[in-house]
Tab-separated table of C-alpha atoms (C1' of nucleotides) in Angstrom:
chain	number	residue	atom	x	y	z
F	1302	UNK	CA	6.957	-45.443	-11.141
F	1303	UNK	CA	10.359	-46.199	-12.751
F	1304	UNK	CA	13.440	-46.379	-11.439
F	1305	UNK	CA	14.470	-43.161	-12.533
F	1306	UNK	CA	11.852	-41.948	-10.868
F	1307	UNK	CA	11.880	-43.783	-7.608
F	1308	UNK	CA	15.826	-42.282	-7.176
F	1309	UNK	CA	14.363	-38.918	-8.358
F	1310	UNK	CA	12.190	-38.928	-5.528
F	1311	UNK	CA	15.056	-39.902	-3.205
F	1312	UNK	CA	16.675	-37.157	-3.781
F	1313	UNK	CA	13.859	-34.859	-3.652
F	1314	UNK	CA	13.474	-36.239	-0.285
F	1315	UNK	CA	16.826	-35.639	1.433
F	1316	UNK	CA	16.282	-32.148	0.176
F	1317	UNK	CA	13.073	-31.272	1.167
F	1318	UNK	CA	14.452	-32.519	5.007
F	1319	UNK	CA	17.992	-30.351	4.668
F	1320	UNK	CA	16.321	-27.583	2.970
F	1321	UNK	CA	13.087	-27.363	5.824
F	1322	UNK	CA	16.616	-27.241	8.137
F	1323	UNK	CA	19.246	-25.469	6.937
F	1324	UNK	CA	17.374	-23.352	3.979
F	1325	UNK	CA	18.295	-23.347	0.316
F	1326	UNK	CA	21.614	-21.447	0.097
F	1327	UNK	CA	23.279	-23.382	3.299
F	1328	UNK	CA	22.303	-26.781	1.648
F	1329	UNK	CA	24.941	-27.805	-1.284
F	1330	UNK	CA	24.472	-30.810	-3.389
F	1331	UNK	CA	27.199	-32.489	-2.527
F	1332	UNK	CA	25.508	-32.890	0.810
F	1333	UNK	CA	22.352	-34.239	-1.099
F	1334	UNK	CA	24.195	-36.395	-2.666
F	1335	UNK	CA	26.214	-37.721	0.473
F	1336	UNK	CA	22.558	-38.654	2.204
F	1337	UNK	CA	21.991	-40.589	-0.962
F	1338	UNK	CA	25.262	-42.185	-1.147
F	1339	UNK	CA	26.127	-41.473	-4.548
F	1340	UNK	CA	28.656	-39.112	-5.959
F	1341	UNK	CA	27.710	-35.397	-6.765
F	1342	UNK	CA	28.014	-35.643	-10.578
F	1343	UNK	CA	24.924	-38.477	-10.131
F	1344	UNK	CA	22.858	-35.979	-8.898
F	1345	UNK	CA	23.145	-34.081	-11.909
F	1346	UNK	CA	22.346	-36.941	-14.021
F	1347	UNK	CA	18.698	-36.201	-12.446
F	1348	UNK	CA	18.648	-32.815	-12.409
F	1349	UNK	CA	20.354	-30.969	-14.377
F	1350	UNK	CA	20.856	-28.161	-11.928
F	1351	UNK	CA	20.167	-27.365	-8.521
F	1352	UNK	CA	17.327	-24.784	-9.167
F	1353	UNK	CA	15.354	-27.531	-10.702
F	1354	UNK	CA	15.800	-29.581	-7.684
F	1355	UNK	CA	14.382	-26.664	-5.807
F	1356	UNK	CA	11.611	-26.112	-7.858
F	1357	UNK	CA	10.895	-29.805	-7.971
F	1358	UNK	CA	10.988	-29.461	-4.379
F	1359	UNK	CA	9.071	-26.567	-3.577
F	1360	UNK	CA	6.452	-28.463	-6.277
F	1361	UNK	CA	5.949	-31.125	-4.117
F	1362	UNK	CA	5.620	-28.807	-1.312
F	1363	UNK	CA	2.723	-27.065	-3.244
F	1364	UNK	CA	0.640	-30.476	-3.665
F	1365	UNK	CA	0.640	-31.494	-0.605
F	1366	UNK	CA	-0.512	-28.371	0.928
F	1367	UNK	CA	-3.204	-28.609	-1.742
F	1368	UNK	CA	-3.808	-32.678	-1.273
F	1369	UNK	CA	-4.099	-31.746	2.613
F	1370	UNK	CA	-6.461	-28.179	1.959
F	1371	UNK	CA	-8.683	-30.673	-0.183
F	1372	UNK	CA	-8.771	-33.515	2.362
F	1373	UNK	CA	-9.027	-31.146	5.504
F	1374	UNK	CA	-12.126	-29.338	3.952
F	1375	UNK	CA	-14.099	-32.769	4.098
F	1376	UNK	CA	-17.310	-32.448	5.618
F	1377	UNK	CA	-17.065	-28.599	6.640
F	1378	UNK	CA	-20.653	-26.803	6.244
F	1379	UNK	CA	-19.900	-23.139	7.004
F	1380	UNK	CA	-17.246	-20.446	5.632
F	1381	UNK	CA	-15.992	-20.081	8.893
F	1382	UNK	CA	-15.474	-23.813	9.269
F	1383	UNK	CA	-13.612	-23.802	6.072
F	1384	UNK	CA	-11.599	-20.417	7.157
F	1385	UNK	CA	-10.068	-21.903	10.308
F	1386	UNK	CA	-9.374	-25.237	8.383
F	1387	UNK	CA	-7.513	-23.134	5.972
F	1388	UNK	CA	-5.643	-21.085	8.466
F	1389	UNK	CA	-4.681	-24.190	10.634
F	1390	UNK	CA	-3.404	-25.504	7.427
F	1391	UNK	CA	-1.106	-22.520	6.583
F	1392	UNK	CA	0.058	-22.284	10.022
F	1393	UNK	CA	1.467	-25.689	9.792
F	1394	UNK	CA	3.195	-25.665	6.466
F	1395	UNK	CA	4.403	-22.156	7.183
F	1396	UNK	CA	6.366	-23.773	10.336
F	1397	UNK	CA	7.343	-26.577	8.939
F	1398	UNK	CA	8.773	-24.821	5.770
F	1399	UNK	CA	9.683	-21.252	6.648
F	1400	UNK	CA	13.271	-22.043	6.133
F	1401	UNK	CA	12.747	-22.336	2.328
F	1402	UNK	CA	11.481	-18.378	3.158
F	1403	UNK	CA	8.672	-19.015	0.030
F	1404	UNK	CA	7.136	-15.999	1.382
F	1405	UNK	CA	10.378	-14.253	0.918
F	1406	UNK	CA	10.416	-12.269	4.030
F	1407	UNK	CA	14.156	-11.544	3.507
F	1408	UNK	CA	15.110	-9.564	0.320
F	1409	UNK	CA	18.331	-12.090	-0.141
F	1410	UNK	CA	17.315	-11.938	-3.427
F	1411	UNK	CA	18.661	-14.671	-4.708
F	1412	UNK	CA	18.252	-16.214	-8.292
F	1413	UNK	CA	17.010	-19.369	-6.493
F	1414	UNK	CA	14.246	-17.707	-5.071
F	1415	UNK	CA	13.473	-15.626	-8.516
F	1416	UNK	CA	13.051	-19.120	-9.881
F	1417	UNK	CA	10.382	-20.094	-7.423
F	1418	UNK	CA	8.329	-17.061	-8.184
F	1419	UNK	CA	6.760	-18.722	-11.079
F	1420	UNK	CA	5.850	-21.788	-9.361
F	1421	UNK	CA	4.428	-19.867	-6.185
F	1422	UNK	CA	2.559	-17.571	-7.974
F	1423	UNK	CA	0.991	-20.282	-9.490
F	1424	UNK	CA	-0.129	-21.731	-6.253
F	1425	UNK	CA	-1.037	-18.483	-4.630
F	1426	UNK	CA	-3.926	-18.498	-8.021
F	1427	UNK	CA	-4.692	-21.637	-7.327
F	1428	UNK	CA	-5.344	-20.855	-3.794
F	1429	UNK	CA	-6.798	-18.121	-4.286
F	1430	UNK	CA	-9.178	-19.546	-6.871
F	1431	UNK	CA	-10.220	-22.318	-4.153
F	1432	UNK	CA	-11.258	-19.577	-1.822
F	1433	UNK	CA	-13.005	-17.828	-4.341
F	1434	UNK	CA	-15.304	-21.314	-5.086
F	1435	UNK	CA	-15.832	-21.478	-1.107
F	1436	UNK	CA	-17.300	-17.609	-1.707
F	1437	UNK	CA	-18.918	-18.523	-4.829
F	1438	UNK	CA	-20.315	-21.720	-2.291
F	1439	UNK	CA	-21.394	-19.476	0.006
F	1440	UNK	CA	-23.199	-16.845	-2.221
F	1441	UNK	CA	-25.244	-19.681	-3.591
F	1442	UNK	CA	-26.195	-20.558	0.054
F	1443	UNK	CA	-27.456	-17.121	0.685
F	1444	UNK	CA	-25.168	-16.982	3.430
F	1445	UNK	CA	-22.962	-14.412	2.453
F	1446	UNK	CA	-24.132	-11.473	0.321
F	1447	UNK	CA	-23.904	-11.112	-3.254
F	1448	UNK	CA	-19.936	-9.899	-3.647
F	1449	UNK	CA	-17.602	-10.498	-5.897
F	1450	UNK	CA	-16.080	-13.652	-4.813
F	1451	UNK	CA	-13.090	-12.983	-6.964
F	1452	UNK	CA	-11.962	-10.032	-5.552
F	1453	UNK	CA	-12.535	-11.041	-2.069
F	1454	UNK	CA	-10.755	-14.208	-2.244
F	1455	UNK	CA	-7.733	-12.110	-3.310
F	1456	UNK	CA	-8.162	-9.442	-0.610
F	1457	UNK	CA	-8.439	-12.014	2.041
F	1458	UNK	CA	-5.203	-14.332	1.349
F	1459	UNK	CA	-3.096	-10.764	0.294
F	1460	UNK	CA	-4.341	-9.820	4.187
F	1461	UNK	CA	-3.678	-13.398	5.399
F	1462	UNK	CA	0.513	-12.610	4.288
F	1463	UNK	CA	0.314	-9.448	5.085
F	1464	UNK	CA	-0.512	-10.133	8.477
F	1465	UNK	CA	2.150	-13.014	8.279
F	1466	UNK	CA	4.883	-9.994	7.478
F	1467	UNK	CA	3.345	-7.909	9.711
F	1468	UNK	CA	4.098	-9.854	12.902
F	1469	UNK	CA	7.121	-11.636	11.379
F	1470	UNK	CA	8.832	-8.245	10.815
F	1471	UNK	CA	7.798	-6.433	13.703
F	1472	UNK	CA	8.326	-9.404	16.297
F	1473	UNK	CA	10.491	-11.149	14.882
F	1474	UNK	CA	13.973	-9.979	16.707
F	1475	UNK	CA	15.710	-13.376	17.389
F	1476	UNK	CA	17.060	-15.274	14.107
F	1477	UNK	CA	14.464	-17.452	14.111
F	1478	UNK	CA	10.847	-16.981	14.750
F	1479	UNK	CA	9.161	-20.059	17.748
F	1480	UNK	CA	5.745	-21.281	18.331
F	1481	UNK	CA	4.766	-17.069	19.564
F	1482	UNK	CA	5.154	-15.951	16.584
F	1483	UNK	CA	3.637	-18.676	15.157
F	1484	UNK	CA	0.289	-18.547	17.052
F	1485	UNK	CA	0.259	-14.669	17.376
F	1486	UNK	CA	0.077	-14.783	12.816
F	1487	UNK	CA	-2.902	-17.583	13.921
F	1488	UNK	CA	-4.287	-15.318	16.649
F	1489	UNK	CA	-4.630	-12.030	14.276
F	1490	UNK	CA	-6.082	-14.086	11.186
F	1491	UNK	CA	-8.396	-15.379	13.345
F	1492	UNK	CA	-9.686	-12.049	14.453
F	1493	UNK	CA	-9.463	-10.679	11.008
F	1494	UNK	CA	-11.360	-13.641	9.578
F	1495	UNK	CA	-14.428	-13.341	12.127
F	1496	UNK	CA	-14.728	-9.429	11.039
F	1497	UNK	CA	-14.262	-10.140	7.352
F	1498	UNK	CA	-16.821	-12.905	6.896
F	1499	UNK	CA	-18.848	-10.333	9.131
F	1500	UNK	CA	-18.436	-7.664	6.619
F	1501	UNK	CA	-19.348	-10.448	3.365
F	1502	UNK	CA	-22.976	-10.678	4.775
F	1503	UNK	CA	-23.935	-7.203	4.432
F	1504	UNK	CA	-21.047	-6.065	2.347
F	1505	UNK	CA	-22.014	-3.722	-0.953
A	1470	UNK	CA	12.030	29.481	21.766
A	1471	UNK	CA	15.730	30.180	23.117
A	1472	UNK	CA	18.531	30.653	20.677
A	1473	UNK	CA	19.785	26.682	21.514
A	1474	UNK	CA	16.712	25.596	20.428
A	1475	UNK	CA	16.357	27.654	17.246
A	1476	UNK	CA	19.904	26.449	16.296
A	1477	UNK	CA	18.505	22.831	17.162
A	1478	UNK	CA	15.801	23.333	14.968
A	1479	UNK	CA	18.239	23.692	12.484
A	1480	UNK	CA	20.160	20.587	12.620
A	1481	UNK	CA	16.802	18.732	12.858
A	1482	UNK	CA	15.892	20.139	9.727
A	1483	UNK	CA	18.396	19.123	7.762
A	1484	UNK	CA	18.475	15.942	9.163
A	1485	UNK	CA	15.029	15.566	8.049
A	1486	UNK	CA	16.064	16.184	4.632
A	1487	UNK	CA	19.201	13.775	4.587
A	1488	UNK	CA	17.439	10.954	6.794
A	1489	UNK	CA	14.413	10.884	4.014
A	1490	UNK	CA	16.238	11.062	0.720
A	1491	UNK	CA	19.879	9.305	1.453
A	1492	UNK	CA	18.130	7.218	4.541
A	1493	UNK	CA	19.906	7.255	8.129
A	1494	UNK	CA	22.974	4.936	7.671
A	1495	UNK	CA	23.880	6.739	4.924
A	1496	UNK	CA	23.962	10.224	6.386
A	1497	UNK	CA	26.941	10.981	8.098
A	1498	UNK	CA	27.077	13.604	11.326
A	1499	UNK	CA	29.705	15.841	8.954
A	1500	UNK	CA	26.974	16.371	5.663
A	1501	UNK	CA	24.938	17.590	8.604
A	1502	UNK	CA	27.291	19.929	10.077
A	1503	UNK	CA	28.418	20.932	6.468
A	1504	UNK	CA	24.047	21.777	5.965
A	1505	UNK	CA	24.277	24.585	8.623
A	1506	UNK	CA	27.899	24.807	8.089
A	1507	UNK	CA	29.732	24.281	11.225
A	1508	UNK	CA	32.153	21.776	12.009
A	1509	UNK	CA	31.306	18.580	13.017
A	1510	UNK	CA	32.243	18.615	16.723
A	1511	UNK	CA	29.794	21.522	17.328
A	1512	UNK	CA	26.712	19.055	16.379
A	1513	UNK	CA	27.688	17.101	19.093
A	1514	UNK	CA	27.226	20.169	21.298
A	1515	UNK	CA	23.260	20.621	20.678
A	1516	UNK	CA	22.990	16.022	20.613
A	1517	UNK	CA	25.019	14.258	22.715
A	1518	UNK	CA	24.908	11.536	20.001
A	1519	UNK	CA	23.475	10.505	16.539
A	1520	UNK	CA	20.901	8.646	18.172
A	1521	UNK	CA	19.489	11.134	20.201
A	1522	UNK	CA	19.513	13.302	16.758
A	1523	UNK	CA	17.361	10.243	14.769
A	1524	UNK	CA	15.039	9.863	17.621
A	1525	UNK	CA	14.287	14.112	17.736
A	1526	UNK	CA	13.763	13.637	13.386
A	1527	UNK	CA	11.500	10.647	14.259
A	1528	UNK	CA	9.282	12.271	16.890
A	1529	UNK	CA	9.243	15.524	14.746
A	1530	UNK	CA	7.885	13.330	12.313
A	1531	UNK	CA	5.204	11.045	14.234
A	1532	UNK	CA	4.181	15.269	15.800
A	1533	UNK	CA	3.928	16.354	12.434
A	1534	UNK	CA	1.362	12.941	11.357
A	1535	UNK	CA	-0.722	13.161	14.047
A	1536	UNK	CA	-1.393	17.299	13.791
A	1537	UNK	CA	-2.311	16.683	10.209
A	1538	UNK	CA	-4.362	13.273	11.325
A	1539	UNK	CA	-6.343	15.822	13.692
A	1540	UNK	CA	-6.407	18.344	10.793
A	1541	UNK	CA	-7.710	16.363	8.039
A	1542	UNK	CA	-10.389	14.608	10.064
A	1543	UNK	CA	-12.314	17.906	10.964
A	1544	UNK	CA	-15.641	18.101	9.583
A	1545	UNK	CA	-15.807	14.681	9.030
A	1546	UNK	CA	-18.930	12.523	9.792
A	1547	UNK	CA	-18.862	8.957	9.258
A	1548	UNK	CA	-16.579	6.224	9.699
A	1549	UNK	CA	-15.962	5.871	5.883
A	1550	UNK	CA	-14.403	9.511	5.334
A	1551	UNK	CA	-12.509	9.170	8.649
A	1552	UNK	CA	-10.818	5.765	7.752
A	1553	UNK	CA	-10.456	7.311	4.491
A	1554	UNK	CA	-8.765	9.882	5.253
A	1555	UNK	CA	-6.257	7.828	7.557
A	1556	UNK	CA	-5.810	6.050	4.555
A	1557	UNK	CA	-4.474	8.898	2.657
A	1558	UNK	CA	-2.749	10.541	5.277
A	1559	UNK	CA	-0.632	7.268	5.801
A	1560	UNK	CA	0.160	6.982	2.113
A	1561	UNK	CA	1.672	10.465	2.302
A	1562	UNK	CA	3.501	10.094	5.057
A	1563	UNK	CA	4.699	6.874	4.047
A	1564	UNK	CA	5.849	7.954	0.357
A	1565	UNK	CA	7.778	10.768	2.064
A	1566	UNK	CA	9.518	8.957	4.617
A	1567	UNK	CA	10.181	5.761	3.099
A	1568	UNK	CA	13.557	5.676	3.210
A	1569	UNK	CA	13.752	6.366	6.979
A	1570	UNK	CA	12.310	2.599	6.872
A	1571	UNK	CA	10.509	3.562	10.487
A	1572	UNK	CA	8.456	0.205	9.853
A	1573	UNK	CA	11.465	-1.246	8.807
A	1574	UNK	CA	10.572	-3.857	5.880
A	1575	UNK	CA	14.405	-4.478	5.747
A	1576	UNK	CA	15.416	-6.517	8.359
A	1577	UNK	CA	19.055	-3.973	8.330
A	1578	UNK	CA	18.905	-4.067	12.294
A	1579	UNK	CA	21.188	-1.049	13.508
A	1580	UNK	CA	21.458	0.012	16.777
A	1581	UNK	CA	20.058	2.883	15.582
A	1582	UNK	CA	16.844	1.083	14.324
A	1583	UNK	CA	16.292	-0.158	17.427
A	1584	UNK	CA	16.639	2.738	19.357
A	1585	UNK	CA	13.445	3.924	17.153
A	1586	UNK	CA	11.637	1.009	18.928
A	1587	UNK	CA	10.275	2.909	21.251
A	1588	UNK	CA	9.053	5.919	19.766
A	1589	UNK	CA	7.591	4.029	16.876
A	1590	UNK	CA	5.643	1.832	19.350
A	1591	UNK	CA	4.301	5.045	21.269
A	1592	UNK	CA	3.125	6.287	17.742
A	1593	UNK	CA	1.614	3.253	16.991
A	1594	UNK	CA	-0.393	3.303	20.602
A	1595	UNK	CA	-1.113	7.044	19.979
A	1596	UNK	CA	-2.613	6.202	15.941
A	1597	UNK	CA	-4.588	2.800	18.272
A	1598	UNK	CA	-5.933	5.495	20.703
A	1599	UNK	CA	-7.294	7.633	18.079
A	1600	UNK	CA	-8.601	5.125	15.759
A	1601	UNK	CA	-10.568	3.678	19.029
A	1602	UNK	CA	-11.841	6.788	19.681
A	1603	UNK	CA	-13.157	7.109	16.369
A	1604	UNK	CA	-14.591	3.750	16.987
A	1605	UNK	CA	-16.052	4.687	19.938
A	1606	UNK	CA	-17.704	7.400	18.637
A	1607	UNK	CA	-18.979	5.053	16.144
A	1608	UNK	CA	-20.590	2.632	18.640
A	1609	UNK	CA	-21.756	5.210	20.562
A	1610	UNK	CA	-23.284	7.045	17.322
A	1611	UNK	CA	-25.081	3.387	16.222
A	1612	UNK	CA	-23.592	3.593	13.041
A	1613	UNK	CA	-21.959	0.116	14.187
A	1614	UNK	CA	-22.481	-2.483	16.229
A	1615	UNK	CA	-21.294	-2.526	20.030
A	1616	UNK	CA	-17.811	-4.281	18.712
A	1617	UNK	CA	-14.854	-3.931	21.544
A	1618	UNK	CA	-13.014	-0.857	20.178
A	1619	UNK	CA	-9.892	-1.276	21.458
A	1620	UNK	CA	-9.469	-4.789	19.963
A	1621	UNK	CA	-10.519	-3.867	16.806
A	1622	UNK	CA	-8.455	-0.571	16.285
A	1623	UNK	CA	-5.376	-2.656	16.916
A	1624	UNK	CA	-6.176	-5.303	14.409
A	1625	UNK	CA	-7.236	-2.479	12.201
A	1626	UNK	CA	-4.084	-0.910	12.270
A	1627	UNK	CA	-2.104	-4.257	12.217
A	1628	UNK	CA	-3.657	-5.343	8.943
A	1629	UNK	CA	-2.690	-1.949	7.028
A	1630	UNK	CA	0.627	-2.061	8.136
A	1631	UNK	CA	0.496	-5.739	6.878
A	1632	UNK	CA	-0.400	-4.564	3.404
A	1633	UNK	CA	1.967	-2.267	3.200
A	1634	UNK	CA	4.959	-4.575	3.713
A	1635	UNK	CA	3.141	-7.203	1.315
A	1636	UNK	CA	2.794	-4.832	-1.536
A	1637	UNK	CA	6.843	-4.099	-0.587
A	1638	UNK	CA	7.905	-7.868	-0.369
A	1639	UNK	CA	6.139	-9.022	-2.792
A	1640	UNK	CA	6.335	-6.500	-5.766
A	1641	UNK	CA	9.202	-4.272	-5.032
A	1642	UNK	CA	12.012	-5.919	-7.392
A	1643	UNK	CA	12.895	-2.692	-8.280
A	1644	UNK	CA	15.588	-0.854	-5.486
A	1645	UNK	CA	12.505	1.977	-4.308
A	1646	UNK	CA	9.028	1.549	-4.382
A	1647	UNK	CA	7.464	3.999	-6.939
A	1648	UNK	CA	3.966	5.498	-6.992
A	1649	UNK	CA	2.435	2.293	-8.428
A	1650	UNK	CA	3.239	0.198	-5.241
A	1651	UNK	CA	2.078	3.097	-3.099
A	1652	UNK	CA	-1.195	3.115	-4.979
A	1653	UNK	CA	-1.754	-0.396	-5.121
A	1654	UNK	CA	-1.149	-0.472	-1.097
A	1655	UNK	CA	-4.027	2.380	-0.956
A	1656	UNK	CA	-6.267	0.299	-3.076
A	1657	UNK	CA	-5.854	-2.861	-1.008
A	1658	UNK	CA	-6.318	-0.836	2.003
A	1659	UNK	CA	-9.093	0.853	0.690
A	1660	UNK	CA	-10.680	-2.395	-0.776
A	1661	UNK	CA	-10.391	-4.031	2.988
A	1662	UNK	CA	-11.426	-1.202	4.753
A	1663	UNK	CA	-14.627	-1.455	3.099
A	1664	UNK	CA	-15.012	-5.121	3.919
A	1665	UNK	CA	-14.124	-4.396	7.904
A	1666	UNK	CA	-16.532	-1.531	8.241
A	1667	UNK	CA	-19.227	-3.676	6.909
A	1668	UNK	CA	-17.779	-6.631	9.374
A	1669	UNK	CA	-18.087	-3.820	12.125
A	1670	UNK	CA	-21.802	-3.123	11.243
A	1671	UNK	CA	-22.801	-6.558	12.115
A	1672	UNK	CA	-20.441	-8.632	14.045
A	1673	UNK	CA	-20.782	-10.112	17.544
H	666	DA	C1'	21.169	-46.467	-18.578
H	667	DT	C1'	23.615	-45.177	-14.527
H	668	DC	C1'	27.529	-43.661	-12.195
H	669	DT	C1'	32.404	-42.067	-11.231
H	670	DG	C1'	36.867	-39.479	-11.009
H	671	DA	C1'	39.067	-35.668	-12.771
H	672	DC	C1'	38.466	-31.171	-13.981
H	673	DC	C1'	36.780	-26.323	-14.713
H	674	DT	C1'	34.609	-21.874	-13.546
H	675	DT	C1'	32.156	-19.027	-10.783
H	676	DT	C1'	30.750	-17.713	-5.932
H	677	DT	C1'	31.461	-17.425	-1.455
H	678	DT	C1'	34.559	-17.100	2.568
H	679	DT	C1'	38.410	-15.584	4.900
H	680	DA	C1'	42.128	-12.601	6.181
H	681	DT	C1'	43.926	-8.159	6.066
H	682	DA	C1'	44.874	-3.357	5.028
H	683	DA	C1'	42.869	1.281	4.179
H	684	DT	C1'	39.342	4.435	4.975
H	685	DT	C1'	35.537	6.496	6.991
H	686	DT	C1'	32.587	7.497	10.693
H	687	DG	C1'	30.880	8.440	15.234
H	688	DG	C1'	32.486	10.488	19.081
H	689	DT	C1'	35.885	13.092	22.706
H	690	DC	C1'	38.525	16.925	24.615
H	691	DA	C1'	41.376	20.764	25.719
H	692	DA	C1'	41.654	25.122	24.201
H	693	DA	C1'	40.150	29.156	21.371
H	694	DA	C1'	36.476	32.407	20.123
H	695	DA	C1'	32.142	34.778	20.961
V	237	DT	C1'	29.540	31.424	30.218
V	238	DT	C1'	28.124	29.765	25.964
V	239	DT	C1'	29.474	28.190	21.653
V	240	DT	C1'	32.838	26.545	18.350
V	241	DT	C1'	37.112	24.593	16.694
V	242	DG	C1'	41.275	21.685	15.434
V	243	DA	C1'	43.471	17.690	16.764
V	244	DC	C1'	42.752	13.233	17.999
V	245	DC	C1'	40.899	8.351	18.958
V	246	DA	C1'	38.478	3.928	18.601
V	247	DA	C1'	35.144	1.385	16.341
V	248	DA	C1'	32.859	0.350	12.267
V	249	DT	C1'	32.888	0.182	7.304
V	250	DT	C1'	34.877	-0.612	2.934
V	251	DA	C1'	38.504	-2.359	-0.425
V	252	DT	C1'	41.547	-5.748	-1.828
V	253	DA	C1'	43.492	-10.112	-2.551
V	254	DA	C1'	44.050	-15.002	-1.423
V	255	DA	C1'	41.853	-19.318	-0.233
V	256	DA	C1'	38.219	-22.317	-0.158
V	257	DA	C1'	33.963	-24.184	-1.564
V	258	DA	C1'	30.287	-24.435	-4.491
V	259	DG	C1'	27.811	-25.489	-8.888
V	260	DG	C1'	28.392	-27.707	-13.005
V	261	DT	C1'	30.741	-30.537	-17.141
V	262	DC	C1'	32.565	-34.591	-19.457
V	263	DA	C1'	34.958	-38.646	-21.102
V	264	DG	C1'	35.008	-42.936	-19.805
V	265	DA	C1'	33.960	-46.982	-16.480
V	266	DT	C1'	30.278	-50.206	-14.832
DNA sequence: ATCTGACCTTTTTTATAATTTGGTCAAAAA
DNA sequence: TTTTTGACCAAATTATAAAAAAGGTCAGAT
């Protein structure tokens, strides 16, 4: 790793810590650029604006959740294994980084967040295509029926946020949601995961 | 029905209309009066408040979904059709007053949002009750296995609503939903309702 | 190749005035 | 007595303009 590099990663750093805190909007790059102790005109020497620092951020984001789905799987036998692992896993990157509201469950539609929809819709696939090989797995085993692993993979995860929304929206009166809201989204998946993989045995 | 109530009726009405096309905040007390054309001050003679007028439309509303609900399901034998027709029910309801936002996917928080709370909650335990019954019926029929009812109405119910404000997060870029989100919430709901009744069949 | 100070332009914030809206009340009309 | 009105008020909303802060550029220093 170069230099360039190494500093690029610096400053990918300080904002993945300001923007987990304060959010996108409420972080400037002059602030970035104070936690790095350069001026704010060096920042821009590495990116060339600030929505490519936050998709660079919300890139590294993405592979780590992916580097930790892949790691956490290790050693699981059953669906159900590998469905909690995968909710635990969402749980803690979705309190650790709701602030960067990936999930959007404001409509401040800002053109930051437009620019991220590329990039997250790219990891929701690739999530979704991981599920579908745990299906596809599990078919194989003869311990689901024959579905279409696609399809289900897509309907699960879309349920997964939806439930997310669901409780975030409809419990969610203080400013910022705590550990109950938190473990009631855990709580519901849970209960929604046992029924669906349930329903994949003797489904169709 | 007195002449009071008649003239209540009236107001109501065209609140109904106003509320669902311009939404609340952005019907004013006078367009009312102006509807049934009286002055302003005499609205405030049949509701002490616009509040009290918002939560009259909403339980007119919530009356009017659950008489259909009872309508619709007559005749109708397994759980499929029922949960079908739920389905289709809600979708109508939904597309017509969407702009009521009653499951408020904005996160606009009036006063006068809040003060729907309540009523919206009753629905919502009133749509549980009847779904578990439904359920019940279904256990008792054999057409499922002996699943707790009550538990799994509620996350039944949680997980449509869930879709709903997914589809609307995630797709509506445009200012309204159109038909193609409202379909594409159907379909999802459709899609997992298959899935949970299958789940239901076999779990526990 | 990396960084800085000076500078520019566009947004966002702030402060303030104008308007609208929800709501009241004494008195008139029915 | 029941219903309605015109006149009025206070709080919320909107409109406007000024001030500040933000993102971003660039020639030149290190």
């Amino acid at each position: 790793m170069g230099e360039l590099d190494k500093k690029r990663e610096l400053i990918v750093e300080s904002a993945i810590k300001r923007f987990s805190h304060f959010g996108i909007q409420k972080t400037t790059m002059n602030e970035i650029a104070d936690d790095i102790s350069v001026t704010q005109p060096a920042l821009y020497y590495y990116f060339p604006d600030k929505m490519t620092l936050v998709i660079a951020v919300v890139e590294r984001i993405m592979n780590q959740y992916f580097e930790e789905l892949h790691k956490c799987m290790d050693g699981l036998q059953s669906l159900d294994e590998e469905f909690y692992c995968i909710l635990t896993l969402r749980k803690k990157f979705m309190e650790r980084y709701f602030m960067l509201k990936l999930t959007e469950a404001t409509q401040e539609v800002g053109q930051i967040h437009d620019s991220c929809q590329p990039i997250m819709k790219k990891a929701h696939i690739k999530e979704a295509a991981f599920v579908t090989g745990l299906l596809e797995k599990a078919v194989n085993n003869g311990s689901i029926s024959k579905i279409d692993p696609h399809k289900m993979s897509g309907l699960y995860i879309d349920v997964l946020t939806g439930l997310s929304m669901f409780v975030f929206i409809t419990k969610n009166k203080k400013l910022f949601p705590g550990n109950e809201e938190f473990e009631a989204i855990l709580t519901k998946q849970e209960e929604f995961t046992k029924v669906f993989i349930s329903g994949l045995k003797t489904s169709k």
